Amino acid sequence: GLDTLLLEAQESLGGVGIMSGGLLGCDTYLQAEKGYEVPVNAFYKAWNEYNHSFSYAPLVRTIFSTSAETIRWMTDHGVELNVLEQSNQAAHAADPLKWQCYHMYRDYDGAAAFAALEQRLQEAGCFVEYGARMTELVTDAEGAVCGVLYTDADGEPAQVDASRVVLATGGFASSPELVKRYLPDFADTRVLAAPGSEGDGLVMAQNIGARTWHLDEGAHTYFVSTESTTDMSVPPACAPGIIVNIKGD
């Protein structure tokens, strides 16, 4: 029964999510239909081994533990997902646990997935305002967030007051200033991110006293190719570290 407004800085929903081909899941109904077994505990263990335990364990485990519910919710709201018939990565082919976890959007189209969710939002009465970039979180006398200031698509300042504010913004990969501040080793590295991932939410939250945690850490993935010149790859010179192919060369 709430009146809901969604402020979207870009011209479409999804942000960096539309660049994804799908998501991971454990113990989902789609896996069960295929006869796949991807238990949360086994996948969580494999994930930590693969990442050398370089993950925030409580958060990662929560994501995996709730993934079945998340995927059911997404398909119930019009997102078409399918589990793989076979590995699409040679490095994972020998271990079913590493590829049977993937739930791919129809035609690997993230934009279509978010379009389906947008339709459901509109059907539920949520109003989406595009080109609206938030500039400040409004707080009351006790410090509770009670609204936001933003700039609309015409560049005009606006304010919305609300009983509840959900801050669901992206990262800061498209902000050279924030990358240089928190991840200086990657300041000159080419990144593949949504244009709107400029850390607006992070900065606004910090401005009202929010604490941050491990902004200088994370998993940084590179699509490296010595042949491809597509946007999905970076030249080897731009990727820090030692590059090794599947054969160990």
XYZ file of C-alpha atoms in Angstrom:
249
model
C 0.000 0.000 0.000
C 3.013 2.313 -0.096
C 3.579 4.919 -2.806
C 6.965 3.963 -4.225
C 9.368 6.056 -6.282
C 12.490 4.600 -7.861
C 15.176 7.106 -8.854
C 17.394 5.806 -11.671
C 20.428 7.812 -12.740
C 20.695 6.155 -16.139
C 18.203 5.862 -18.983
C 17.338 2.258 -18.169
C 17.274 -0.018 -15.124
C 19.952 -2.508 -14.241
C 23.201 -0.592 -14.136
C 26.141 -2.947 -14.447
C 23.679 -5.830 -14.015
C 22.614 -5.623 -17.655
C 26.175 -6.560 -18.612
C 25.775 -9.895 -16.843
C 24.681 -13.081 -18.578
C 23.078 -14.472 -15.438
C 23.756 -15.322 -11.809
C 24.887 -18.109 -9.498
C 22.571 -20.335 -7.501
C 22.560 -23.315 -5.147
C 19.807 -25.865 -4.492
C 17.453 -24.161 -6.959
C 14.342 -25.659 -8.512
C 15.871 -25.234 -11.986
C 18.870 -27.321 -10.961
C 16.568 -29.957 -9.475
C 14.669 -30.173 -12.761
C 17.962 -30.997 -14.515
C 19.060 -33.447 -11.858
C 21.957 -31.197 -10.826
C 23.179 -31.211 -7.244
C 24.770 -27.946 -6.146
C 24.448 -27.916 -2.334
C 25.116 -24.651 -0.516
C 27.800 -26.126 1.764
C 29.737 -27.786 -1.049
C 29.577 -24.731 -3.276
C 30.545 -22.413 -0.431
C 33.592 -24.577 0.288
C 34.574 -24.665 -3.393
C 34.134 -20.891 -3.644
C 36.454 -20.253 -0.709
C 39.070 -22.634 -2.088
C 38.900 -20.972 -5.507
C 39.210 -17.478 -3.994
C 41.714 -18.503 -1.298
C 39.145 -17.433 1.324
C 39.462 -13.854 0.099
C 35.772 -13.138 0.641
C 33.624 -11.841 3.477
C 32.305 -15.196 4.645
C 28.972 -14.152 6.288
C 27.898 -12.148 3.239
C 28.954 -14.788 0.705
C 27.237 -17.560 2.620
C 24.054 -15.494 2.914
C 24.038 -14.885 -0.847
C 24.414 -18.602 -1.571
C 21.923 -19.657 1.111
C 19.231 -17.333 -0.237
C 20.019 -17.840 -3.939
C 17.291 -20.467 -4.439
C 14.691 -18.065 -3.055
C 16.107 -15.207 -5.125
C 16.005 -17.185 -8.368
C 12.456 -18.383 -7.680
C 11.423 -14.764 -7.036
C 13.043 -13.591 -10.264
C 11.370 -16.224 -12.428
C 8.039 -15.588 -10.676
C 8.426 -11.961 -11.757
C 9.035 -12.652 -15.414
C 12.796 -13.176 -15.704
C 13.621 -16.139 -17.942
C 16.504 -18.212 -16.542
C 18.032 -21.479 -17.668
C 20.790 -23.652 -16.228
C 23.612 -24.655 -18.545
C 23.573 -27.933 -20.437
C 27.364 -27.992 -20.431
C 30.211 -25.773 -19.284
C 30.784 -22.634 -21.329
C 34.276 -22.238 -19.853
C 36.988 -24.767 -20.616
C 38.645 -24.228 -17.242
C 35.482 -25.362 -15.412
C 34.414 -28.236 -17.646
C 35.928 -30.965 -15.486
C 34.104 -29.885 -12.318
C 30.280 -29.838 -12.619
C 29.990 -27.855 -9.389
C 31.714 -24.929 -11.111
C 29.312 -24.688 -14.054
C 26.037 -26.234 -12.901
C 25.716 -23.257 -10.558
C 25.148 -20.845 -13.446
C 21.627 -19.602 -14.173
C 21.725 -17.723 -17.461
C 19.305 -15.143 -18.796
C 17.475 -16.040 -21.981
C 19.875 -15.337 -24.852
C 22.356 -14.096 -22.199
C 20.434 -10.826 -22.329
C 20.645 -8.934 -19.034
C 18.772 -5.968 -20.483
C 15.750 -8.176 -21.247
C 15.805 -9.521 -17.699
C 15.655 -6.050 -16.200
C 12.998 -5.018 -18.701
C 10.823 -7.821 -17.347
C 11.388 -6.617 -13.780
C 10.624 -3.042 -14.832
C 7.288 -4.175 -16.238
C 6.432 -5.847 -12.936
C 7.399 -2.692 -11.052
C 5.039 -0.627 -13.176
C 2.257 -3.170 -12.767
C 2.717 -2.918 -8.995
C 2.350 0.861 -9.145
C 5.978 1.861 -8.698
C 6.945 5.059 -10.539
C 10.422 5.071 -12.096
C 12.093 8.427 -12.766
C 15.016 8.116 -15.177
C 17.971 10.467 -15.393
C 17.563 11.270 -11.692
C 20.936 11.472 -9.962
C 20.788 11.727 -6.177
C 22.987 14.342 -4.540
C 22.169 14.178 -0.833
C 20.377 12.096 1.780
C 18.006 14.226 3.876
C 17.955 13.526 7.619
C 15.652 14.621 10.420
C 16.580 16.106 13.797
C 17.458 12.669 15.145
C 19.661 11.764 12.173
C 17.247 9.334 10.523
C 17.053 9.442 6.721
C 13.739 10.939 5.671
C 14.233 11.842 2.017
C 16.657 12.614 -0.797
C 17.785 15.544 -2.883
C 18.417 14.834 -6.543
C 18.827 16.381 -9.961
C 16.209 15.385 -12.517
C 16.713 14.585 -16.190
C 16.416 18.291 -17.086
C 19.135 19.215 -14.619
C 16.669 20.768 -12.181
C 17.060 20.192 -8.420
C 14.307 18.245 -6.710
C 13.491 16.734 -3.334
C 11.345 13.812 -2.277
C 10.334 13.143 1.323
C 9.785 9.559 2.366
C 9.039 7.418 5.391
C 11.551 4.860 4.098
C 14.610 5.256 1.855
C 16.380 2.268 0.318
C 19.883 3.048 -0.909
C 20.540 0.543 -3.703
C 23.238 2.207 -5.741
C 26.142 0.705 -7.626
C 29.871 0.736 -7.026
C 32.461 3.333 -7.955
C 34.358 1.713 -10.838
C 33.394 4.578 -13.193
C 34.721 7.236 -10.835
C 38.451 7.800 -11.468
C 38.623 9.921 -8.316
C 37.237 7.198 -6.016
C 39.210 4.437 -7.710
C 42.391 6.421 -7.191
C 41.453 7.058 -3.552
C 40.561 3.513 -2.550
C 42.321 1.355 -5.152
C 45.325 3.357 -6.359
C 46.952 0.290 -7.936
C 44.042 0.216 -10.398
C 43.859 3.936 -11.107
C 45.178 3.579 -14.651
C 43.487 0.274 -15.441
C 40.742 0.116 -18.034
C 37.490 -0.946 -16.395
C 34.279 -2.433 -17.721
C 31.453 -0.883 -15.714
C 28.160 0.935 -16.027
C 28.538 4.688 -16.628
C 26.390 5.339 -13.561
C 28.711 3.445 -11.203
C 30.265 6.600 -9.809
C 29.883 5.926 -6.095
C 27.097 8.455 -5.482
C 25.466 6.322 -2.824
C 28.767 5.648 -1.090
C 29.606 9.353 -0.874
C 26.115 10.376 0.289
C 26.110 7.724 3.008
C 29.555 8.794 4.202
C 28.387 12.397 4.332
C 25.781 11.524 6.984
C 28.182 9.448 9.048
C 27.985 5.958 7.569
C 31.007 3.767 8.218
C 32.810 1.999 5.386
C 34.513 -1.350 5.414
C 37.304 -2.740 3.217
C 36.808 -0.385 0.299
C 40.418 -1.062 -0.625
C 39.797 -4.773 -1.111
C 37.829 -6.891 -3.515
C 37.920 -9.319 -6.397
C 39.058 -7.762 -9.651
C 38.405 -9.836 -12.755
C 40.007 -9.222 -16.128
C 38.952 -10.454 -19.526
C 42.380 -10.615 -21.078
C 43.021 -11.419 -24.712
C 46.060 -11.195 -26.936
C 43.825 -11.337 -30.016
C 40.417 -9.825 -29.295
C 39.849 -6.079 -29.480
C 36.270 -6.174 -28.228
C 35.059 -4.238 -25.216
C 34.922 -7.486 -23.235
C 38.706 -7.712 -23.068
C 41.645 -5.638 -21.946
C 45.122 -5.725 -23.462
C 47.577 -7.723 -21.338
C 49.571 -4.579 -20.545
C 46.559 -3.158 -18.683
C 46.107 -6.131 -16.363
C 48.405 -6.089 -13.331
C 49.954 -9.382 -12.330
C 51.087 -12.461 -14.192
C 48.788 -13.775 -16.937
C 48.568 -17.562 -17.249
C 46.426 -19.494 -19.724
C 44.634 -22.808 -19.119
C 47.782 -24.709 -20.086
C 49.888 -22.855 -17.573
C 51.772 -20.916 -20.236
